[in-house]
Short mmCIF file of the N, C-alpha and C atoms (twelve columns), coordinates in Angstrom:
data_MODEL
# 
_entry.id   MODEL 
# 
loop_
_atom_site.group_PDB 
_atom_site.id 
_atom_site.type_symbol 
_atom_site.label_atom_id 
_atom_site.label_alt_id 
_atom_site.label_comp_id 
_atom_site.label_asym_id 
_atom_site.label_seq_id 
_atom_site.Cartn_x 
_atom_site.Cartn_y 
_atom_site.Cartn_z 
_atom_site.pdbx_PDB_model_num 
ATOM 1   N N  . ASN A 1  3.781   -12.303 -1.881  1 
ATOM 2   C CA . ASN A 1  4.636   -12.069 -0.846  1 
ATOM 3   C C  . ASN A 1  5.343   -10.743 -0.637  1 
ATOM 4   N N  . PHE A 2  4.936   -9.923  0.259   1 
ATOM 5   C CA . PHE A 2  5.191   -8.485  0.517   1 
ATOM 6   C C  . PHE A 2  5.712   -8.647  1.830   1 
ATOM 7   N N  . ALA A 3  6.694   -7.458  2.181   1 
ATOM 8   C CA . ALA A 3  7.360   -7.410  3.561   1 
ATOM 9   C C  . ALA A 3  7.491   -5.979  3.513   1 
ATOM 10  N N  . HIS A 4  6.284   -5.304  3.755   1 
ATOM 11  C CA . HIS A 4  6.590   -3.979  3.744   1 
ATOM 12  C C  . HIS A 4  6.402   -3.419  5.530   1 
ATOM 13  N N  . HIS A 5  5.239   -4.135  6.439   1 
ATOM 14  C CA . HIS A 5  5.074   -3.676  7.380   1 
ATOM 15  C C  . HIS A 5  6.400   -4.002  8.467   1 
ATOM 16  N N  . LYS A 6  6.642   -3.469  9.620   1 
ATOM 17  C CA . LYS A 6  7.820   -3.846  10.490  1 
ATOM 18  C C  . LYS A 6  7.442   -4.311  11.823  1 
ATOM 19  N N  . ALA A 7  5.845   -4.879  11.699  1 
ATOM 20  C CA . ALA A 7  5.608   -5.676  13.036  1 
ATOM 21  C C  . ALA A 7  3.993   -6.209  12.234  1 
ATOM 22  N N  . PRO A 8  3.990   -7.073  13.330  1 
ATOM 23  C CA . PRO A 8  2.408   -7.854  12.917  1 
ATOM 24  C C  . PRO A 8  1.022   -7.165  12.445  1 
ATOM 25  N N  . ILE A 9  0.616   -7.533  11.089  1 
ATOM 26  C CA . ILE A 9  -0.426  -7.173  11.132  1 
ATOM 27  C C  . ILE A 9  -1.698  -7.543  11.948  1 
ATOM 28  N N  . THR A 10 -2.569  -6.360  12.240  1 
ATOM 29  C CA . THR A 10 -3.506  -6.549  13.280  1 
ATOM 30  C C  . THR A 10 -4.789  -6.423  12.408  1 
ATOM 31  N N  . SER A 11 -5.269  -6.415  11.420  1 
ATOM 32  C CA . SER A 11 -6.526  -6.221  10.713  1 
ATOM 33  C C  . SER A 11 -6.140  -5.849  9.080   1 
ATOM 34  N N  . VAL A 12 -7.089  -6.911  8.251   1 
ATOM 35  C CA . VAL A 12 -7.053  -6.647  6.910   1 
ATOM 36  C C  . VAL A 12 -8.415  -6.472  6.395   1 
ATOM 37  N N  . ALA A 13 -8.680  -5.599  5.500   1 
ATOM 38  C CA . ALA A 13 -9.895  -5.500  5.143   1 
ATOM 39  C C  . ALA A 13 -10.002 -5.431  3.464   1 
ATOM 40  N N  . TRP A 14 -10.672 -5.994  2.774   1 
ATOM 41  C CA . TRP A 14 -10.867 -6.068  1.335   1 
ATOM 42  C C  . TRP A 14 -12.022 -5.138  0.941   1 
ATOM 43  N N  . SER A 15 -11.433 -4.259  0.135   1 
ATOM 44  C CA . SER A 15 -12.524 -3.357  -1.041  1 
ATOM 45  C C  . SER A 15 -13.780 -3.696  -1.146  1 
ATOM 46  N N  . PRO A 16 -14.878 -3.178  -0.796  1 
ATOM 47  C CA . PRO A 16 -16.030 -3.770  -1.218  1 
ATOM 48  C C  . PRO A 16 -16.397 -3.226  -2.665  1 
ATOM 49  N N  . TRP A 17 -15.680 -2.660  -3.071  1 
ATOM 50  C CA . TRP A 17 -15.902 -1.752  -4.339  1 
ATOM 51  C C  . TRP A 17 -14.928 -2.369  -5.525  1 
ATOM 52  N N  . GLU A 18 -13.761 -2.691  -5.143  1 
ATOM 53  C CA . GLU A 18 -12.671 -2.990  -5.975  1 
ATOM 54  C C  . GLU A 18 -12.026 -4.032  -5.431  1 
ATOM 55  N N  . ALA A 19 -12.338 -5.494  -6.224  1 
ATOM 56  C CA . ALA A 19 -11.880 -6.678  -5.800  1 
ATOM 57  C C  . ALA A 19 -10.370 -6.779  -5.362  1 
ATOM 58  N N  . PRO A 20 -9.239  -6.330  -5.888  1 
ATOM 59  C CA . PRO A 20 -7.888  -6.865  -5.637  1 
ATOM 60  C C  . PRO A 20 -7.339  -5.803  -4.688  1 
ATOM 61  N N  . MET A 21 -8.177  -4.705  -4.236  1 
ATOM 62  C CA . MET A 21 -7.557  -3.669  -3.223  1 
ATOM 63  C C  . MET A 21 -7.912  -4.132  -1.967  1 
ATOM 64  N N  . LEU A 22 -6.846  -3.919  -0.759  1 
ATOM 65  C CA . LEU A 22 -7.031  -4.306  0.479   1 
ATOM 66  C C  . LEU A 22 -6.367  -3.237  1.120   1 
ATOM 67  N N  . ALA A 23 -7.010  -2.970  2.614   1 
ATOM 68  C CA . ALA A 23 -6.325  -2.221  3.580   1 
ATOM 69  C C  . ALA A 23 -5.646  -3.191  4.691   1 
ATOM 70  N N  . ALA A 24 -4.521  -2.735  5.212   1 
ATOM 71  C CA . ALA A 24 -4.031  -3.545  6.182   1 
ATOM 72  C C  . ALA A 24 -3.673  -2.499  7.371   1 
ATOM 73  N N  . ALA A 25 -3.948  -2.751  8.471   1 
ATOM 74  C CA . ALA A 25 -3.406  -2.057  9.831   1 
ATOM 75  C C  . ALA A 25 -2.416  -3.193  10.249  1 
ATOM 76  N N  . ALA A 26 -1.618  -2.423  11.236  1 
ATOM 77  C CA . ALA A 26 -0.307  -3.065  11.561  1 
ATOM 78  C C  . ALA A 26 0.249   -2.614  13.285  1 
ATOM 79  N N  . ALA A 27 0.964   -3.356  13.935  1 
ATOM 80  C CA . ALA A 27 1.287   -2.802  15.151  1 
ATOM 81  C C  . ALA A 27 2.439   -1.805  14.980  1 
ATOM 82  N N  . ASP A 28 2.805   -1.936  13.710  1 
ATOM 83  C CA . ASP A 28 4.020   -0.562  13.429  1 
ATOM 84  C C  . ASP A 28 3.549   0.835   13.385  1 
ATOM 85  N N  . ASN A 29 2.265   0.920   13.832  1 
ATOM 86  C CA . ASN A 29 1.345   2.128   13.691  1 
ATOM 87  C C  . ASN A 29 0.847   2.555   12.186  1 
ATOM 88  N N  . THR A 30 0.949   1.785   11.547  1 
ATOM 89  C CA . THR A 30 0.719   2.352   9.944   1 
ATOM 90  C C  . THR A 30 -0.664  1.443   9.323   1 
ATOM 91  N N  . VAL A 31 -1.169  2.250   8.460   1 
ATOM 92  C CA . VAL A 31 -2.526  1.809   7.626   1 
ATOM 93  C C  . VAL A 31 -1.735  1.528   6.346   1 
ATOM 94  N N  . THR A 32 -1.997  0.652   5.585   1 
ATOM 95  C CA . THR A 32 -1.764  0.662   4.167   1 
ATOM 96  C C  . THR A 32 -2.681  0.453   3.260   1 
ATOM 97  N N  . ILE A 33 -2.854  0.910   1.881   1 
ATOM 98  C CA . ILE A 33 -3.674  0.251   1.319   1 
ATOM 99  C C  . ILE A 33 -3.076  -0.086  -0.298  1 
ATOM 100 N N  . TRP A 34 -3.358  -1.265  -0.419  1 
ATOM 101 C CA . TRP A 34 -2.824  -2.126  -1.792  1 
ATOM 102 C C  . TRP A 34 -3.777  -2.445  -2.719  1 
ATOM 103 N N  . ASP A 35 -3.317  -2.334  -4.114  1 
ATOM 104 C CA . ASP A 35 -3.561  -2.714  -5.102  1 
ATOM 105 C C  . ASP A 35 -3.197  -4.073  -5.650  1 
ATOM 106 N N  . LEU A 36 -3.653  -5.034  -5.468  1 
ATOM 107 C CA . LEU A 36 -2.883  -6.533  -5.744  1 
ATOM 108 C C  . LEU A 36 -2.956  -6.894  -7.273  1 
ATOM 109 N N  . SER A 37 -3.486  -5.752  -7.933  1 
ATOM 110 C CA . SER A 37 -3.741  -5.957  -9.639  1 
ATOM 111 C C  . SER A 37 -2.466  -5.653  -10.587 1 
ATOM 112 N N  . LEU A 38 -1.733  -4.615  -9.716  1 
ATOM 113 C CA . LEU A 38 -0.543  -3.879  -10.114 1 
ATOM 114 C C  . LEU A 38 0.642   -4.817  -10.137 1 
ATOM 115 N N  . GLU A 39 1.335   -4.296  -11.249 1 
ATOM 116 C CA . GLU A 39 2.695   -4.929  -11.357 1 
ATOM 117 C C  . GLU A 39 3.821   -3.636  -11.612 1 
ATOM 118 N N  . ARG A 40 4.803   -3.973  -11.228 1 
ATOM 119 C CA . ARG A 40 6.133   -2.835  -11.788 1 
ATOM 120 C C  . ARG A 40 6.274   -2.970  -12.939 1 
ATOM 121 N N  . ASP A 41 6.501   -1.535  -13.667 1 
ATOM 122 C CA . ASP A 41 6.328   -1.486  -14.940 1 
ATOM 123 C C  . ASP A 41 7.896   -0.544  -15.155 1 
ATOM 124 N N  . PRO A 42 9.071   -1.267  -15.205 1 
ATOM 125 C CA . PRO A 42 10.283  -0.245  -15.190 1 
ATOM 126 C C  . PRO A 42 10.255  0.473   -16.548 1 
ATOM 127 N N  . GLU A 43 9.702   0.329   -17.473 1 
ATOM 128 C CA . GLU A 43 9.895   1.161   -18.696 1 
ATOM 129 C C  . GLU A 43 8.882   2.433   -18.637 1 
ATOM 130 N N  . ALA A 44 7.825   2.179   -18.000 1 
ATOM 131 C CA . ALA A 44 6.761   3.217   -17.476 1 
ATOM 132 C C  . ALA A 44 7.352   3.993   -16.658 1 
ATOM 133 N N  . GLU A 45 7.853   3.599   -15.413 1 
ATOM 134 C CA . GLU A 45 8.242   4.429   -14.502 1 
ATOM 135 C C  . GLU A 45 9.489   5.266   -15.008 1 
ATOM 136 N N  . ALA A 46 10.495  4.580   -16.037 1 
ATOM 137 C CA . ALA A 46 11.502  5.596   -16.599 1 
ATOM 138 C C  . ALA A 46 11.150  6.529   -17.540 1 
ATOM 139 N N  . ALA A 47 10.160  6.323   -18.032 1 
ATOM 140 C CA . ALA A 47 9.360   7.310   -18.983 1 
ATOM 141 C C  . ALA A 47 8.739   8.382   -18.291 1 
ATOM 142 N N  . MET A 48 8.065   8.151   -17.040 1 
ATOM 143 C CA . MET A 48 7.228   9.330   -16.261 1 
ATOM 144 C C  . MET A 48 8.547   10.131  -15.186 1 
ATOM 145 N N  . ALA A 49 9.501   9.393   -15.041 1 
ATOM 146 C CA . ALA A 49 10.448  10.157  -14.175 1 
ATOM 147 C C  . ALA A 49 11.173  11.090  -15.220 1 
ATOM 148 N N  . ALA A 50 11.226  10.685  -16.530 1 
ATOM 149 C CA . ALA A 50 12.087  11.425  -17.510 1 
ATOM 150 C C  . ALA A 50 11.004  12.631  -17.788 1 
ATOM 151 N N  . GLU A 51 9.829   12.646  -17.846 1 
ATOM 152 C CA . GLU A 51 8.508   13.667  -18.528 1 
ATOM 153 C C  . GLU A 51 8.779   14.556  -16.871 1 
ATOM 154 N N  . ALA A 52 8.610   14.019  -15.845 1 
ATOM 155 C CA . ALA A 52 8.104   14.817  -14.608 1 
ATOM 156 C C  . ALA A 52 9.606   15.239  -14.030 1 
ATOM 157 N N  . GLU A 53 10.839  14.498  -14.236 1 
ATOM 158 C CA . GLU A 53 11.731  15.065  -13.634 1 
ATOM 159 C C  . GLU A 53 11.674  14.815  -11.865 1 
ATOM 160 N N  . GLN A 54 11.058  13.495  -11.705 1 
ATOM 161 C CA . GLN A 54 11.103  13.053  -10.235 1 
ATOM 162 C C  . GLN A 54 12.251  12.087  -9.948  1 
ATOM 163 N N  . ALA A 55 12.104  11.773  -8.929  1 
ATOM 164 C CA . ALA A 55 12.978  10.728  -8.435  1 
ATOM 165 C C  . ALA A 55 12.723  9.469   -8.654  1 
ATOM 166 N N  . GLU A 56 13.420  8.138   -8.871  1 
ATOM 167 C CA . GLU A 56 12.622  7.172   -9.137  1 
ATOM 168 C C  . GLU A 56 12.195  6.348   -7.638  1 
ATOM 169 N N  . ALA A 57 11.310  5.523   -7.910  1 
ATOM 170 C CA . ALA A 57 10.789  4.918   -6.524  1 
ATOM 171 C C  . ALA A 57 11.797  3.768   -6.097  1 
ATOM 172 N N  . PRO A 58 11.659  3.942   -4.766  1 
ATOM 173 C CA . PRO A 58 12.826  2.824   -4.449  1 
ATOM 174 C C  . PRO A 58 12.731  1.288   -4.762  1 
ATOM 175 N N  . ASP A 59 13.676  0.706   -4.933  1 
ATOM 176 C CA . ASP A 59 13.601  -0.698  -5.461  1 
ATOM 177 C C  . ASP A 59 12.644  -1.611  -4.396  1 
ATOM 178 N N  . ASP A 60 12.802  -1.098  -3.229  1 
ATOM 179 C CA . ASP A 60 12.189  -2.216  -2.375  1 
ATOM 180 C C  . ASP A 60 10.519  -1.918  -2.110  1 
ATOM 181 N N  . LEU A 61 10.269  -0.781  -2.543  1 
ATOM 182 C CA . LEU A 61 8.506   -0.471  -2.566  1 
ATOM 183 C C  . LEU A 61 8.012   -1.127  -3.311  1 
ATOM 184 N N  . PRO A 62 7.139   -1.970  -2.853  1 
ATOM 185 C CA . PRO A 62 6.370   -2.714  -3.641  1 
ATOM 186 C C  . PRO A 62 5.334   -1.995  -4.671  1 
ATOM 187 N N  . ALA A 63 5.076   -2.385  -5.891  1 
ATOM 188 C CA . ALA A 63 4.374   -1.699  -6.818  1 
ATOM 189 C C  . ALA A 63 2.878   -1.582  -6.665  1 
ATOM 190 N N  . GLN A 64 2.187   -2.301  -5.695  1 
ATOM 191 C CA . GLN A 64 1.274   -2.693  -5.271  1 
ATOM 192 C C  . GLN A 64 0.511   -1.601  -3.927  1 
ATOM 193 N N  . LEU A 65 1.610   -0.981  -3.528  1 
ATOM 194 C CA . LEU A 65 1.411   -0.221  -2.601  1 
ATOM 195 C C  . LEU A 65 0.843   1.208   -2.996  1 
ATOM 196 N N  . LEU A 66 -0.279  1.273   -2.457  1 
ATOM 197 C CA . LEU A 66 -0.905  2.735   -2.994  1 
ATOM 198 C C  . LEU A 66 -0.607  3.966   -2.026  1 
ATOM 199 N N  . PHE A 67 -0.553  3.791   -0.737  1 
ATOM 200 C CA . PHE A 67 -1.005  4.713   0.223   1 
ATOM 201 C C  . PHE A 67 -0.707  3.962   1.623   1 
ATOM 202 N N  . VAL A 68 0.346   5.058   2.391   1 
ATOM 203 C CA . VAL A 68 0.633   4.867   3.737   1 
ATOM 204 C C  . VAL A 68 0.144   5.898   4.566   1 
ATOM 205 N N  . HIS A 69 -0.522  5.210   5.737   1 
ATOM 206 C CA . HIS A 69 -0.989  6.506   6.771   1 
ATOM 207 C C  . HIS A 69 -0.196  5.942   8.083   1 
ATOM 208 N N  . GLN A 70 0.642   6.939   8.495   1 
ATOM 209 C CA . GLN A 70 1.485   6.725   9.589   1 
ATOM 210 C C  . GLN A 70 0.756   7.784   10.632  1 
ATOM 211 N N  . GLY A 71 0.975   7.367   11.765  1 
ATOM 212 C CA . GLY A 71 0.831   8.363   13.040  1 
ATOM 213 C C  . GLY A 71 -0.107  7.816   13.697  1 
ATOM 214 N N  . GLN A 72 -1.016  6.970   13.556  1 
ATOM 215 C CA . GLN A 72 -2.004  6.390   14.285  1 
ATOM 216 C C  . GLN A 72 -1.375  5.400   15.354  1 
ATOM 217 N N  . LYS A 73 -1.914  5.374   16.550  1 
ATOM 218 C CA . LYS A 73 -1.376  4.776   17.781  1 
ATOM 219 C C  . LYS A 73 -2.338  3.552   17.847  1 
ATOM 220 N N  . ASP A 74 -1.940  2.064   18.002  1 
ATOM 221 C CA . ASP A 74 -2.602  1.007   18.453  1 
ATOM 222 C C  . ASP A 74 -3.865  0.840   17.358  1 
ATOM 223 N N  . VAL A 75 -3.608  0.990   16.201  1 
ATOM 224 C CA . VAL A 75 -4.765  0.290   15.256  1 
ATOM 225 C C  . VAL A 75 -5.191  -1.216  15.135  1 
ATOM 226 N N  . LYS A 76 -6.112  -1.432  15.566  1 
ATOM 227 C CA . LYS A 76 -6.540  -2.679  15.483  1 
ATOM 228 C C  . LYS A 76 -7.449  -3.183  14.609  1 
ATOM 229 N N  . GLU A 77 -8.181  -2.071  14.088  1 
ATOM 230 C CA . GLU A 77 -8.974  -2.671  13.004  1 
ATOM 231 C C  . GLU A 77 -9.050  -1.416  11.644  1 
ATOM 232 N N  . VAL A 78 -9.080  -2.149  10.603  1 
ATOM 233 C CA . VAL A 78 -9.467  -1.232  9.530   1 
ATOM 234 C C  . VAL A 78 -10.982 -1.660  8.900   1 
ATOM 235 N N  . ARG A 79 -11.725 -0.554  8.309   1 
ATOM 236 C CA . ARG A 79 -12.826 -1.041  7.704   1 
ATOM 237 C C  . ARG A 79 -12.853 0.228   6.496   1 
ATOM 238 N N  . TRP A 80 -13.662 -0.280  5.341   1 
ATOM 239 C CA . TRP A 80 -13.897 0.423   4.166   1 
ATOM 240 C C  . TRP A 80 -15.368 1.058   4.385   1 
ATOM 241 N N  . HIS A 81 -15.560 2.531   4.076   1 
ATOM 242 C CA . HIS A 81 -16.437 3.097   4.410   1 
ATOM 243 C C  . HIS A 81 -17.097 3.769   3.009   1 
# 
């Protein structure tokens, strides 16, 4: 159960190469890519943040969310190429 998009999902496409990956387009003008095989690992995140001196990921950001593309208007369909 994910609650990332702020408007209805308009299209979902499963990756033909990686079974747990999907792309989703929404009426909020975003296209997201997800890897449903991933789980959040707080210990690994803390170790990476300490080594790279990066800010921690927000708690409300799903670990499965790989990429967000914003700026498209009225995306109705996503496909893998």
